[in-house]
Amino acid sequence: MKNKEIKVEDLEPRRFVNEKTEEILAMVGGDLCINALSGGVDSSVVTMLGHEALGDRVKTYFINNGLMREGEPEQVVTVFKNLGVNVEIVDAQKSFFDALQGITDPEEKREAITQTFYRDVFGKLVQECGAKFLLQGTILTDVDETVAGIKRQHNILAQLGIDPEREFGYDVIEPLLQLRKDGVREVGKALGLPESVYNRPPFPGPALAARVIGEVTPERIAVVRQATAIVEEELKDTPAFQCMAILHEDRVTGMREGKREFGLQIEIRSWESKDARVATPTRLSYDLLEQLSARITGEVSGVVSVTYNITKKPPSTMEVV
Ligand code: XMP
């Protein structure tokens, strides 16, 4: 597929959809294709493109990796059911937590997630249903950051010299490679996705594992999941590009009910950005920050410290892992 950038100001969304559905059809021919839907903007757009191009010959899965936000699997399935797309949930929680056990290095975590996703989960699904292709929503920003050596985005293969056909036994189709997030949103709108989906704040492929410093365990994910729900709820009316809660590895001394508590630290981040390449922290009101701190320390067991990140990207990145 073509990979020359299409800037949002040059994009004609309907023409793009027609061109990409033809390309998908030409590549897949009479074969079967599968795709993973996380409910994020990119995978939602690719799911709709795939169904427009292939109808029943694309089968859509939601991989429950155990790293998603509160209620996410059920929400995603319901939204797409209303759009006429049947989504099957695959419970792969054990595979992901087993692969992440004992790993603390960010790039090793990303690699463990990539291998589990492509080799274990999709390798098996492809074999079971006889598909030859995996359709996925890689965008240009994912490629840029991986090739620049900043972060290995979970979905980058060919650009790192990995041949998915040889490594995993299926080919990958990436129709969104020419776009950045703003362009993907326009295409989502043209495809008839609801605004709550095409304007949804981005969420990373490695999910909440991108927001845990140190080892990723079910218990630590539960902490960051609960803090994330609070941050997203409290900041839902701010026009931030993305907001998040991060669980730190270091513990700090706190106090609760007059007793010492050597507890956990949560960092909040809220970003203003157009395309995720550069970003600035939102100037949140102090009242809102205090409210966040009170709720997180009050509702998330074990948390005794809440901080707010005030560093721009660069030198920060948006996620911590
Ligand atoms: P960073 O942390 O690189 O994030 O400044 C930039 C944007 O990309 C998202 N992100 C990812 N998206 N796979 C994705 O699909 C990934 O591995 C990944 N890592 C980061 C991040 O949420 C932000 O919107």
CSV table of C-alpha atoms and ligand atoms in Angstrom, one decimal:
chain,number,residue,atom,x,y,z
A,1,MET,CA,0.0,0.0,0.0
A,2,LYS,CA,1.1,3.6,-0.6
A,3,ASN,CA,2.9,5.3,2.3
A,4,LYS,CA,3.4,8.9,1.2
A,5,GLU,CA,1.9,11.3,3.8
A,6,ILE,CA,-1.5,12.8,3.0
A,7,LYS,CA,-1.8,16.0,5.1
A,8,VAL,CA,-5.3,16.6,6.5
A,9,GLU,CA,-5.7,19.8,4.4
A,10,ASP,CA,-5.1,17.7,1.2
A,11,LEU,CA,-7.3,14.8,2.3
A,12,GLU,CA,-10.6,14.0,0.5
A,13,PRO,CA,-12.0,11.5,2.9
A,14,ARG,CA,-14.6,9.9,0.6
A,15,ARG,CA,-12.1,9.5,-2.2
A,16,PHE,CA,-9.6,8.0,0.3
A,17,VAL,CA,-12.2,5.5,1.5
A,18,ASN,CA,-13.0,4.4,-2.1
A,19,GLU,CA,-9.3,4.1,-3.0
A,20,LYS,CA,-8.5,2.1,0.2
A,21,THR,CA,-11.4,-0.3,-0.1
A,22,GLU,CA,-10.3,-1.0,-3.7
A,23,GLU,CA,-6.8,-1.6,-2.5
A,24,ILE,CA,-7.9,-3.9,0.3
A,25,LEU,CA,-10.1,-5.9,-2.1
A,26,ALA,CA,-7.2,-6.3,-4.6
A,27,MET,CA,-4.9,-7.6,-1.9
A,28,VAL,CA,-7.3,-10.0,-0.2
A,29,GLY,CA,-8.9,-11.3,-3.3
A,30,GLY,CA,-11.2,-14.2,-2.4
A,31,ASP,CA,-9.4,-14.9,0.9
A,32,LEU,CA,-10.4,-14.2,4.5
A,33,CYS,CA,-9.1,-11.4,6.6
A,34,ILE,CA,-9.2,-10.7,10.4
A,35,ASN,CA,-8.8,-7.5,12.4
A,36,ALA,CA,-8.4,-6.5,16.0
A,37,LEU,CA,-10.7,-3.8,17.2
A,38,SER,CA,-9.6,-2.0,20.4
A,39,GLY,CA,-12.3,0.7,20.1
A,40,GLY,CA,-9.6,3.4,19.5
A,41,VAL,CA,-9.9,5.8,16.6
A,42,ASP,CA,-7.5,4.0,14.3
A,43,SER,CA,-8.7,0.5,14.8
A,44,SER,CA,-12.3,1.6,14.6
A,45,VAL,CA,-11.7,3.3,11.2
A,46,VAL,CA,-9.9,0.3,9.9
A,47,THR,CA,-12.7,-2.0,11.0
A,48,MET,CA,-15.2,0.1,9.1
A,49,LEU,CA,-13.0,0.2,6.0
A,50,GLY,CA,-12.5,-3.5,6.1
A,51,HIS,CA,-16.2,-4.2,6.4
A,52,GLU,CA,-17.0,-1.8,3.6
A,53,ALA,CA,-14.4,-3.5,1.4
A,54,LEU,CA,-14.9,-7.1,2.3
A,55,GLY,CA,-18.3,-7.5,4.1
A,56,ASP,CA,-18.4,-10.9,5.8
A,57,ARG,CA,-14.9,-11.9,4.6
A,58,VAL,CA,-13.4,-9.8,7.5
A,59,LYS,CA,-13.8,-11.1,11.0
A,60,THR,CA,-13.4,-8.6,13.8
A,61,TYR,CA,-12.0,-9.5,17.3
A,62,PHE,CA,-11.6,-7.6,20.5
A,63,ILE,CA,-8.6,-8.9,22.2
A,64,ASN,CA,-9.1,-8.7,26.0
A,65,ASN,CA,-5.5,-8.4,27.0
A,66,GLY,CA,-6.4,-7.5,30.6
A,67,LEU,CA,-4.9,-4.1,30.1
A,68,MET,CA,-7.9,-2.2,29.0
A,69,ARG,CA,-10.0,0.4,30.8
A,70,GLU,CA,-13.0,-0.1,32.9
A,71,GLY,CA,-15.9,-1.7,31.0
A,72,GLU,CA,-14.1,-1.3,27.6
A,73,PRO,CA,-14.6,-4.7,26.0
A,74,GLU,CA,-18.4,-4.6,26.5
A,75,GLN,CA,-18.7,-0.9,25.4
A,76,VAL,CA,-16.8,-1.5,22.2
A,77,VAL,CA,-18.8,-4.6,21.3
A,78,THR,CA,-22.1,-2.7,21.8
A,79,VAL,CA,-21.1,0.4,19.8
A,80,PHE,CA,-20.1,-1.8,16.8
A,81,LYS,CA,-23.2,-4.0,17.1
A,82,ASN,CA,-25.2,-0.8,16.6
A,83,LEU,CA,-23.1,-0.2,13.4
A,84,GLY,CA,-23.9,-3.7,12.1
A,85,VAL,CA,-20.4,-5.1,12.9
A,86,ASN,CA,-20.2,-8.3,14.9
A,87,VAL,CA,-17.2,-8.3,17.3
A,88,GLU,CA,-16.0,-11.4,19.1
A,89,ILE,CA,-14.2,-11.0,22.4
A,90,VAL,CA,-11.1,-13.1,22.8
A,91,ASP,CA,-9.9,-13.6,26.4
A,92,ALA,CA,-6.2,-13.4,26.3
A,93,GLN,CA,-5.5,-11.9,29.7
A,94,LYS,CA,-3.4,-14.8,30.9
A,95,SER,CA,-1.1,-14.8,27.9
A,96,PHE,CA,-0.4,-11.1,28.3
A,97,PHE,CA,0.2,-11.1,32.0
A,98,ASP,CA,2.4,-14.2,31.7
A,99,ALA,CA,4.5,-12.5,29.0
A,100,LEU,CA,4.9,-9.3,31.1
A,101,GLN,CA,5.8,-11.0,34.3
A,102,GLY,CA,9.1,-9.7,35.8
A,103,ILE,CA,9.7,-7.2,33.0
A,104,THR,CA,10.5,-3.6,33.9
A,105,ASP,CA,12.3,-2.1,30.9
A,106,PRO,CA,9.8,-0.1,28.7
A,107,GLU,CA,11.0,-1.5,25.3
A,108,GLU,CA,11.1,-5.0,26.6
A,109,LYS,CA,7.5,-4.6,27.8
A,110,ARG,CA,6.5,-3.3,24.3
A,111,GLU,CA,8.3,-6.2,22.7
A,112,ALA,CA,6.5,-8.7,25.0
A,113,ILE,CA,3.1,-7.3,24.1
A,114,THR,CA,4.0,-7.3,20.4
A,115,GLN,CA,5.0,-10.9,20.4
A,116,THR,CA,2.0,-12.0,22.5
A,117,PHE,CA,-0.3,-10.2,20.2
A,118,TYR,CA,1.1,-11.2,16.8
A,119,ARG,CA,2.5,-14.7,17.6
A,120,ASP,CA,0.4,-16.2,20.3
A,121,VAL,CA,-3.0,-14.6,19.9
A,122,PHE,CA,-3.2,-13.8,16.2
A,123,GLY,CA,-1.1,-16.7,15.1
A,124,LYS,CA,-3.7,-19.0,16.7
A,125,LEU,CA,-6.7,-17.1,15.5
A,126,VAL,CA,-5.4,-17.1,11.9
A,127,GLN,CA,-4.9,-20.8,12.0
A,128,GLU,CA,-8.3,-21.5,13.5
A,129,CYS,CA,-10.2,-19.4,10.9
A,130,GLY,CA,-8.0,-19.9,7.9
A,131,ALA,CA,-7.4,-16.2,7.3
A,132,LYS,CA,-4.4,-15.0,5.3
A,133,PHE,CA,-4.4,-11.3,6.3
A,134,LEU,CA,-4.5,-9.1,9.3
A,135,LEU,CA,-5.9,-5.7,8.8
A,136,GLN,CA,-4.5,-3.1,11.2
A,137,GLY,CA,-4.7,0.7,11.8
A,138,THR,CA,-1.0,1.7,11.9
A,139,ILE,CA,-0.7,5.4,11.3
A,140,LEU,CA,2.3,7.5,10.1
A,141,THR,CA,3.1,8.8,13.6
A,142,ASP,CA,3.5,5.2,14.9
A,143,VAL,CA,6.0,4.6,12.1
A,144,ASP,CA,7.9,7.9,12.7
A,145,GLU,CA,8.5,7.3,16.4
A,146,THR,CA,9.5,3.7,15.9
A,147,VAL,CA,11.9,4.4,13.0
A,148,ALA,CA,13.4,7.4,15.0
A,149,GLY,CA,14.1,5.0,17.8
A,150,ILE,CA,12.0,6.9,20.3
A,151,LYS,CA,9.5,4.1,21.1
A,152,ARG,CA,8.8,0.8,19.5
A,153,GLN,CA,5.1,1.2,18.8
A,154,HIS,CA,3.4,-2.1,19.3
A,155,ASN,CA,2.1,-2.4,15.8
A,156,ILE,CA,5.2,-1.7,13.7
A,157,LEU,CA,6.6,-4.7,11.8
A,158,ALA,CA,7.7,-4.1,8.2
A,159,GLN,CA,9.4,-0.8,9.0
A,160,LEU,CA,11.6,-2.7,11.4
A,161,GLY,CA,12.5,-5.3,8.8
A,162,ILE,CA,10.0,-7.9,10.2
A,163,ASP,CA,8.3,-10.0,7.6
A,164,PRO,CA,4.9,-11.0,9.2
A,165,GLU,CA,4.3,-13.7,6.7
A,166,ARG,CA,7.5,-15.4,7.5
A,167,GLU,CA,7.5,-14.7,11.3
A,168,PHE,CA,3.8,-15.2,12.1
A,169,GLY,CA,2.3,-16.9,9.0
A,170,TYR,CA,0.0,-14.1,7.7
A,171,ASP,CA,0.3,-10.8,5.8
A,172,VAL,CA,-0.5,-7.4,7.3
A,173,ILE,CA,-2.6,-4.7,5.5
A,174,GLU,CA,-2.3,-1.1,6.8
A,175,PRO,CA,-4.6,1.2,4.9
A,176,LEU,CA,-4.0,4.2,7.3
A,177,LEU,CA,-0.2,4.4,6.8
A,178,GLN,CA,-0.5,7.8,5.0
A,179,LEU,CA,-2.4,9.6,7.7
A,180,ARG,CA,-1.9,11.2,11.0
A,181,LYS,CA,-4.6,11.3,13.8
A,182,ASP,CA,-6.4,14.4,12.4
A,183,GLY,CA,-6.8,12.7,9.0
A,184,VAL,CA,-7.9,9.4,10.5
A,185,ARG,CA,-10.7,11.3,12.3
A,186,GLU,CA,-11.9,12.8,9.1
A,187,VAL,CA,-12.0,9.4,7.4
A,188,GLY,CA,-13.9,8.0,10.4
A,189,LYS,CA,-16.5,10.7,10.0
A,190,ALA,CA,-16.9,9.9,6.3
A,191,LEU,CA,-17.4,6.3,7.2
A,192,GLY,CA,-20.3,7.1,9.4
A,193,LEU,CA,-18.7,6.4,12.7
A,194,PRO,CA,-20.4,8.2,15.6
A,195,GLU,CA,-18.6,11.3,16.8
A,196,SER,CA,-18.0,9.7,20.2
A,197,VAL,CA,-15.8,7.2,18.3
A,198,TYR,CA,-14.0,9.3,15.6
A,199,ASN,CA,-13.3,12.1,18.1
A,200,ARG,CA,-12.4,9.8,20.9
A,201,PRO,CA,-9.1,10.6,22.6
A,202,PRO,CA,-6.3,8.3,21.5
A,203,PHE,CA,-5.4,5.3,23.6
A,204,PRO,CA,-2.2,3.4,23.1
A,205,GLY,CA,-2.0,-0.1,21.7
A,206,PRO,CA,-0.1,-1.4,24.8
A,207,ALA,CA,-3.1,0.0,26.7
A,208,LEU,CA,-2.7,0.6,30.5
A,209,ALA,CA,0.7,-1.2,30.3
A,210,ALA,CA,2.0,2.0,28.7
A,211,ARG,CA,1.1,3.7,32.0
A,212,VAL,CA,2.7,1.5,34.6
A,213,ILE,CA,6.3,2.2,35.5
A,214,GLY,CA,7.9,-1.1,36.6
A,215,GLU,CA,6.3,-4.5,36.5
A,216,VAL,CA,2.9,-4.9,35.0
A,217,THR,CA,0.7,-7.2,37.1
A,218,PRO,CA,-3.0,-7.6,37.3
A,219,GLU,CA,-3.0,-5.8,40.7
A,220,ARG,CA,-1.0,-2.8,39.4
A,221,ILE,CA,-3.2,-2.6,36.3
A,222,ALA,CA,-6.2,-2.5,38.6
A,223,VAL,CA,-4.8,0.5,40.4
A,224,VAL,CA,-4.0,2.4,37.3
A,225,ARG,CA,-7.4,1.4,35.8
A,226,GLN,CA,-9.3,2.9,38.7
A,227,ALA,CA,-7.2,6.1,38.7
A,228,THR,CA,-7.7,6.4,34.9
A,229,ALA,CA,-11.5,6.2,35.3
A,230,ILE,CA,-11.4,9.1,37.8
A,231,VAL,CA,-9.1,11.2,35.7
A,232,GLU,CA,-11.2,10.7,32.5
A,233,GLU,CA,-14.4,11.4,34.4
A,234,GLU,CA,-13.1,14.6,36.1
A,235,LEU,CA,-11.5,15.9,32.9
A,236,LYS,CA,-14.3,14.9,30.4
A,237,ASP,CA,-15.3,18.5,29.9
A,238,THR,CA,-11.8,19.8,29.1
A,239,PRO,CA,-10.9,19.8,25.4
A,240,ALA,CA,-7.6,17.9,26.1
A,241,PHE,CA,-6.2,15.8,23.3
A,242,GLN,CA,-5.5,13.0,25.9
A,243,CYS,CA,-5.4,12.6,29.6
A,244,MET,CA,-4.1,9.8,31.7
A,245,ALA,CA,-3.1,8.4,35.1
A,246,ILE,CA,0.3,6.8,35.6
A,247,LEU,CA,1.4,4.4,38.3
A,248,HIS,CA,4.9,5.0,39.6
A,249,GLU,CA,7.3,2.3,40.8
A,250,ASP,CA,8.6,4.1,43.8
A,251,ARG,CA,6.7,4.1,47.0
A,252,VAL,CA,6.5,7.1,49.4
A,253,THR,CA,5.7,7.6,53.0
A,254,GLY,CA,2.2,8.9,53.6
A,255,MET,CA,-0.3,8.8,56.4
A,256,ARG,CA,-3.9,7.6,56.7
A,257,GLU,CA,-6.0,7.7,59.8
A,258,GLY,CA,-3.0,8.8,61.9
A,259,LYS,CA,-0.9,5.9,60.8
A,260,ARG,CA,2.1,5.7,58.5
A,261,GLU,CA,1.3,4.3,55.1
A,262,PHE,CA,4.2,3.5,52.7
A,263,GLY,CA,2.1,4.0,49.6
A,264,LEU,CA,1.7,4.3,45.9
A,265,GLN,CA,2.2,7.4,43.7
A,266,ILE,CA,-0.1,8.4,40.8
A,267,GLU,CA,1.0,11.0,38.2
A,268,ILE,CA,-1.7,12.7,36.2
A,269,ARG,CA,-1.0,13.9,32.6
A,270,SER,CA,-3.3,16.0,30.4
A,271,TRP,CA,-2.1,16.9,26.9
A,272,GLU,CA,-2.9,19.6,24.3
A,273,SER,CA,-1.8,18.4,20.9
A,274,LYS,CA,-2.9,18.3,17.3
A,275,ASP,CA,-1.2,15.2,16.0
A,276,ALA,CA,0.8,13.8,19.1
A,277,ARG,CA,4.1,14.8,17.6
A,278,VAL,CA,4.5,17.7,20.0
A,279,ALA,CA,2.3,18.4,23.1
A,280,THR,CA,1.9,20.8,26.0
A,281,PRO,CA,0.4,20.1,29.4
A,282,THR,CA,-3.2,21.5,29.9
A,283,ARG,CA,-3.3,24.4,32.3
A,284,LEU,CA,-5.7,22.7,34.6
A,285,SER,CA,-7.3,24.8,37.4
A,286,TYR,CA,-5.9,24.2,40.8
A,287,ASP,CA,-9.4,23.4,42.1
A,288,LEU,CA,-9.7,20.6,39.5
A,289,LEU,CA,-6.2,19.3,40.5
A,290,GLU,CA,-7.2,19.3,44.1
A,291,GLN,CA,-10.4,17.4,43.3
A,292,LEU,CA,-8.4,14.8,41.4
A,293,SER,CA,-6.0,14.4,44.2
A,294,ALA,CA,-8.8,14.0,46.8
A,295,ARG,CA,-10.7,11.5,44.7
A,296,ILE,CA,-7.6,9.4,43.8
A,297,THR,CA,-6.2,9.2,47.3
A,298,GLY,CA,-9.7,8.6,48.7
A,299,GLU,CA,-10.9,6.0,46.2
A,300,VAL,CA,-7.9,4.1,45.0
A,301,SER,CA,-6.6,1.8,47.7
A,302,GLY,CA,-2.9,2.4,48.6
A,303,VAL,CA,-2.4,5.7,46.8
A,304,VAL,CA,-0.9,8.4,49.1
A,305,SER,CA,0.5,10.8,46.5
A,306,VAL,CA,-0.8,12.5,43.4
A,307,THR,CA,1.3,14.7,41.1
A,308,TYR,CA,0.7,16.6,37.8
A,309,ASN,CA,3.2,16.5,35.0
A,310,ILE,CA,4.1,20.0,33.7
A,311,THR,CA,6.7,19.0,31.1
A,312,LYS,CA,6.1,19.4,27.4
A,313,LYS,CA,6.7,16.8,24.7
A,314,PRO,CA,9.6,16.9,23.9
A,315,PRO,CA,11.6,16.2,26.0
A,316,SER,CA,8.7,14.2,27.7
A,317,THR,CA,6.7,11.7,25.6
A,318,MET,CA,3.0,11.5,26.2
A,319,GLU,CA,2.9,7.9,27.7
A,320,VAL,CA,5.5,6.9,30.2
A,321,VAL,CA,6.5,3.6,28.7
B,1,XMP,P1,4.1,9.1,22.9
B,1,XMP,O1,4.1,8.4,24.3
B,1,XMP,O2,4.9,8.3,21.9
B,1,XMP,O3,2.6,9.0,22.4
B,1,XMP,O4,4.4,10.5,23.0
B,1,XMP,C1,2.1,9.6,21.2
B,1,XMP,C2,0.7,9.1,20.9
B,1,XMP,O5,0.8,7.8,20.5
B,1,XMP,C3,0.0,6.9,21.4
B,1,XMP,N1,0.8,5.7,21.6
B,1,XMP,C4,0.6,4.6,21.0
B,1,XMP,N2,-0.3,4.3,20.1
B,1,XMP,N3,0.6,2.1,19.9
B,1,XMP,C5,-0.4,3.0,19.6
B,1,XMP,O6,-1.3,2.7,18.8
B,1,XMP,C6,1.6,2.4,20.8
B,1,XMP,O7,2.4,1.5,21.0
B,1,XMP,C7,1.6,3.7,21.3
B,1,XMP,N4,2.4,4.3,22.2
B,1,XMP,C8,1.9,5.6,22.4
B,1,XMP,C9,-0.1,7.8,22.7
B,1,XMP,O8,-1.2,7.4,23.5
B,1,XMP,C10,-0.2,9.2,22.2
B,1,XMP,O9,-1.5,9.5,21.7
